[in-house]
Amino acid sequence: MHRLALFASGNGTNVQRMAEYFEFHPSVSIDLVFSNNKEAYVLERCKKLNLPTVVFSREEFYHTNYVPDLLSIQNITHIVLAGFLWLIPSNILSPYQGRIINIHPALLPRHGGKGMYGMKVHRSVIEAGDQESGITIHHVNAAYDEGQVIFQARCPVVSGETPETLAEKIHQLEYRYYPEVVEKWLSR
Ligand code: GAR
């Protein structure tokens, strides 16, 4: 059995999609959702989805074993980041090497790195005049958005595109591909 922990900082639509996709899956379960933000709407979604949540502080994340201890107690096998803002510390990276995956709402290596999150990414794509954007699903390492790419999907950036319209297109790509790519990645 693959036991997943999801990490999210914000709205949590990808968490919800992932939870719905794997709800009756024979070999994948979502066992815990972590957030660094006690106000994040993802926590409301998890309540409705009956998913257990854990909120942690910056201090707990970077200076204690609170999170890795919980991962271990819950026998979590893999970690999926879904709109998570913070860099993963080494006390989680080491035991989960090759078993942490992230989604970025642009075609890395463009528009990635520290602070590149959500709408900021879409604004950056439009300001750069890019003709296309997309999603990148990649392994997670100690640097922002630099792990090995597993999958990309593209969409056009049309004239008159706004960060909001682009975000909507990107979300549709995320909902369509992220759970499926996670499923394939787990069964490889
Ligand atoms: C998603 O578009 C995800 O790709 C992005 O945050 C959004 C979260 O939406 N992640 C990053 O920007 C990571 N650098 P959601 O909370 O509705 O799932």
CSV table of C-alpha atoms and ligand atoms in Angstrom, one decimal:
chain,number,residue,atom,x,y,z
A,1,MET,CA,0.0,0.0,0.0
A,2,HIS,CA,1.2,3.5,-0.8
A,3,ARG,CA,0.4,5.9,2.0
A,4,LEU,CA,0.5,9.5,0.9
A,5,ALA,CA,0.9,12.7,2.9
A,6,LEU,CA,-0.1,15.9,1.0
A,7,PHE,CA,1.4,19.3,1.8
A,8,ALA,CA,-0.5,22.5,0.9
A,9,SER,CA,-0.4,26.2,1.9
A,10,GLY,CA,-3.5,27.7,0.3
A,11,ASN,CA,-6.9,27.0,-1.3
A,12,GLY,CA,-6.3,23.2,-1.8
A,13,THR,CA,-8.2,22.5,-5.0
A,14,ASN,CA,-5.4,20.1,-6.0
A,15,VAL,CA,-5.7,18.3,-2.6
A,16,GLN,CA,-9.4,17.9,-3.1
A,17,ARG,CA,-8.9,16.6,-6.7
A,18,MET,CA,-6.3,14.1,-5.4
A,19,ALA,CA,-8.5,13.0,-2.6
A,20,GLU,CA,-11.4,12.4,-4.9
A,21,TYR,CA,-9.2,10.5,-7.4
A,22,PHE,CA,-7.7,8.1,-4.9
A,23,GLU,CA,-10.8,7.7,-2.6
A,24,PHE,CA,-11.5,4.1,-3.6
A,25,HIS,CA,-8.1,3.2,-4.9
A,26,PRO,CA,-6.9,-0.3,-4.1
A,27,SER,CA,-3.3,0.5,-3.4
A,28,VAL,CA,-3.0,4.3,-2.7
A,29,SER,CA,-4.4,6.1,0.3
A,30,ILE,CA,-4.2,9.8,1.4
A,31,ASP,CA,-3.5,9.6,5.1
A,32,LEU,CA,-2.6,13.0,6.2
A,33,VAL,CA,-2.6,16.6,4.9
A,34,PHE,CA,0.0,19.1,6.3
A,35,SER,CA,-0.2,22.8,6.1
A,36,ASN,CA,2.0,25.6,7.3
A,37,ASN,CA,-1.0,28.0,7.3
A,38,LYS,CA,-3.7,27.7,9.9
A,39,GLU,CA,-6.0,30.0,7.8
A,40,ALA,CA,-5.6,28.0,4.6
A,41,TYR,CA,-8.9,27.0,3.0
A,42,VAL,CA,-7.4,23.6,2.3
A,43,LEU,CA,-8.1,22.8,6.0
A,44,GLU,CA,-11.9,23.4,5.4
A,45,ARG,CA,-11.8,21.2,2.4
A,46,CYS,CA,-10.1,18.4,4.4
A,47,LYS,CA,-12.8,18.6,7.1
A,48,LYS,CA,-15.5,18.0,4.4
A,49,LEU,CA,-13.4,15.3,2.8
A,50,ASN,CA,-12.8,13.6,6.2
A,51,LEU,CA,-9.0,13.9,5.8
A,52,PRO,CA,-6.9,14.4,8.9
A,53,THR,CA,-4.8,17.6,9.0
A,54,VAL,CA,-1.8,18.8,10.8
A,55,VAL,CA,-0.7,22.5,11.0
A,56,PHE,CA,2.9,23.3,11.8
A,57,SER,CA,4.8,26.5,12.5
A,58,ARG,CA,8.0,27.6,10.8
A,59,GLU,CA,9.9,26.8,14.0
A,60,GLU,CA,8.5,23.3,14.2
A,61,PHE,CA,9.2,22.7,10.5
A,62,TYR,CA,12.8,23.9,10.4
A,63,HIS,CA,14.0,23.3,13.9
A,64,THR,CA,12.3,20.1,15.2
A,65,ASN,CA,11.4,16.6,14.1
A,66,TYR,CA,7.7,17.2,14.6
A,67,VAL,CA,6.8,16.6,10.9
A,68,PRO,CA,9.1,13.7,10.1
A,69,ASP,CA,8.1,12.0,13.4
A,70,LEU,CA,4.4,12.2,12.4
A,71,LEU,CA,5.2,10.9,8.9
A,72,SER,CA,7.0,8.0,10.4
A,73,ILE,CA,4.3,7.2,13.0
A,74,GLN,CA,1.7,7.2,10.2
A,75,ASN,CA,3.9,5.0,8.0
A,76,ILE,CA,3.8,7.5,5.2
A,77,THR,CA,5.6,6.2,2.1
A,78,HIS,CA,5.4,9.2,-0.3
A,79,ILE,CA,4.9,13.0,-0.1
A,80,VAL,CA,2.9,15.0,-2.6
A,81,LEU,CA,3.2,18.8,-2.6
A,82,ALA,CA,0.1,20.6,-3.9
A,83,GLY,CA,0.5,24.3,-3.7
A,84,PHE,CA,3.0,24.2,-0.8
A,85,LEU,CA,5.2,27.4,-0.3
A,86,TRP,CA,8.1,26.3,1.8
A,87,LEU,CA,11.4,24.5,1.1
A,88,ILE,CA,11.5,21.0,2.4
A,89,PRO,CA,14.1,20.6,5.1
A,90,SER,CA,16.8,17.8,5.1
A,91,ASN,CA,15.2,15.8,8.0
A,92,ILE,CA,12.3,15.1,5.6
A,93,LEU,CA,14.3,15.0,2.3
A,94,SER,CA,16.7,12.4,3.5
A,95,PRO,CA,14.3,9.7,4.6
A,96,TYR,CA,12.0,10.4,1.6
A,97,GLN,CA,14.7,10.8,-1.1
A,98,GLY,CA,13.1,10.2,-4.5
A,99,ARG,CA,9.7,9.9,-2.9
A,100,ILE,CA,8.6,13.6,-2.8
A,101,ILE,CA,6.9,15.1,-5.8
A,102,ASN,CA,5.7,18.7,-6.6
A,103,ILE,CA,3.6,20.5,-9.2
A,104,HIS,CA,4.6,23.9,-10.5
A,105,PRO,CA,2.2,26.0,-12.5
A,106,ALA,CA,4.6,26.9,-15.4
A,107,LEU,CA,7.1,25.2,-17.7
A,108,LEU,CA,10.2,24.9,-15.6
A,109,PRO,CA,13.0,26.0,-15.7
A,110,ARG,CA,11.1,29.2,-16.7
A,111,HIS,CA,9.3,31.1,-13.9
A,112,GLY,CA,10.5,29.0,-11.0
A,113,GLY,CA,12.5,29.6,-7.8
A,114,LYS,CA,12.0,31.2,-4.5
A,115,GLY,CA,8.7,33.2,-4.2
A,116,MET,CA,7.3,31.9,-7.5
A,117,TYR,CA,4.0,30.7,-6.3
A,118,GLY,CA,0.4,30.7,-7.7
A,119,MET,CA,-0.6,34.0,-9.3
A,120,LYS,CA,2.9,35.4,-9.2
A,121,VAL,CA,3.9,32.7,-11.6
A,122,HIS,CA,1.1,33.6,-14.1
A,123,ARG,CA,1.9,37.3,-13.9
A,124,SER,CA,5.5,36.5,-14.6
A,125,VAL,CA,4.6,34.4,-17.7
A,126,ILE,CA,2.4,37.2,-19.1
A,127,GLU,CA,4.9,39.9,-18.4
A,128,ALA,CA,7.6,37.9,-20.2
A,129,GLY,CA,5.4,37.7,-23.3
A,130,ASP,CA,5.6,33.9,-23.4
A,131,GLN,CA,3.4,32.3,-26.1
A,132,GLU,CA,2.8,29.2,-24.0
A,133,SER,CA,2.7,28.1,-20.4
A,134,GLY,CA,1.8,24.8,-18.7
A,135,ILE,CA,2.5,22.6,-15.7
A,136,THR,CA,5.7,20.8,-14.5
A,137,ILE,CA,5.6,17.8,-12.2
A,138,HIS,CA,9.0,17.2,-10.7
A,139,HIS,CA,11.0,15.5,-8.0
A,140,VAL,CA,11.7,17.6,-5.0
A,141,ASN,CA,15.3,18.4,-3.7
A,142,ALA,CA,16.9,21.0,-1.5
A,143,ALA,CA,16.4,23.9,-4.0
A,144,TYR,CA,13.2,25.5,-5.2
A,145,ASP,CA,11.8,23.9,-8.4
A,146,GLU,CA,15.1,22.2,-9.5
A,147,GLY,CA,14.3,18.5,-9.0
A,148,GLN,CA,14.2,16.2,-12.0
A,149,VAL,CA,11.2,16.8,-14.3
A,150,ILE,CA,8.8,13.9,-14.5
A,151,PHE,CA,6.0,15.4,-16.7
A,152,GLN,CA,5.0,18.6,-18.5
A,153,ALA,CA,1.8,19.6,-20.2
A,154,ARG,CA,1.3,22.9,-22.2
A,155,CYS,CA,-1.3,25.4,-23.0
A,156,PRO,CA,-1.3,28.5,-25.2
A,157,VAL,CA,-1.1,32.0,-23.7
A,158,VAL,CA,-3.4,34.0,-26.0
A,159,SER,CA,-3.7,37.7,-26.6
A,160,GLY,CA,-5.6,39.5,-23.8
A,161,GLU,CA,-4.7,36.7,-21.4
A,162,THR,CA,-4.8,37.8,-17.7
A,163,PRO,CA,-3.2,36.0,-14.7
A,164,GLU,CA,-6.7,34.9,-13.8
A,165,THR,CA,-7.6,33.3,-17.1
A,166,LEU,CA,-4.2,31.7,-17.3
A,167,ALA,CA,-4.6,30.4,-13.7
A,168,GLU,CA,-7.9,28.7,-14.7
A,169,LYS,CA,-6.3,27.0,-17.7
A,170,ILE,CA,-3.4,25.8,-15.7
A,171,HIS,CA,-5.7,24.5,-12.9
A,172,GLN,CA,-7.6,22.5,-15.5
A,173,LEU,CA,-4.2,20.9,-16.6
A,174,GLU,CA,-3.3,20.2,-13.0
A,175,TYR,CA,-6.7,18.5,-12.2
A,176,ARG,CA,-6.4,16.4,-15.4
A,177,TYR,CA,-2.9,15.2,-15.0
A,178,TYR,CA,-1.5,15.5,-11.4
A,179,PRO,CA,-3.4,12.5,-9.8
A,180,GLU,CA,-2.7,10.4,-12.9
A,181,VAL,CA,1.0,11.2,-12.9
A,182,VAL,CA,1.2,10.5,-9.2
A,183,GLU,CA,-0.5,7.1,-9.7
A,184,LYS,CA,2.0,6.2,-12.5
A,185,TRP,CA,5.0,7.5,-10.5
A,186,LEU,CA,3.9,5.3,-7.5
A,187,SER,CA,3.6,2.2,-9.6
A,188,ARG,CA,6.9,2.6,-11.5
B,1,GAR,C1,-1.3,25.4,-8.0
B,1,GAR,O1,-1.5,26.0,-9.2
B,1,GAR,C2,0.1,24.8,-7.9
B,1,GAR,O2,0.6,24.5,-9.1
B,1,GAR,C3,0.8,26.1,-7.4
B,1,GAR,O3,-0.1,26.6,-6.4
B,1,GAR,C4,-1.4,26.4,-6.9
B,1,GAR,C5,-2.2,25.8,-5.7
B,1,GAR,O4,-3.6,25.8,-6.0
B,1,GAR,N1,2.1,25.7,-6.8
B,1,GAR,C6,3.1,26.5,-6.9
B,1,GAR,O5,3.1,27.6,-7.3
B,1,GAR,C7,4.4,25.9,-6.3
B,1,GAR,N2,5.5,26.8,-6.6
B,1,GAR,P1,-4.6,25.0,-5.1
B,1,GAR,O6,-4.3,25.4,-3.6
B,1,GAR,O7,-5.9,25.4,-5.5
B,1,GAR,O8,-4.3,23.5,-5.3
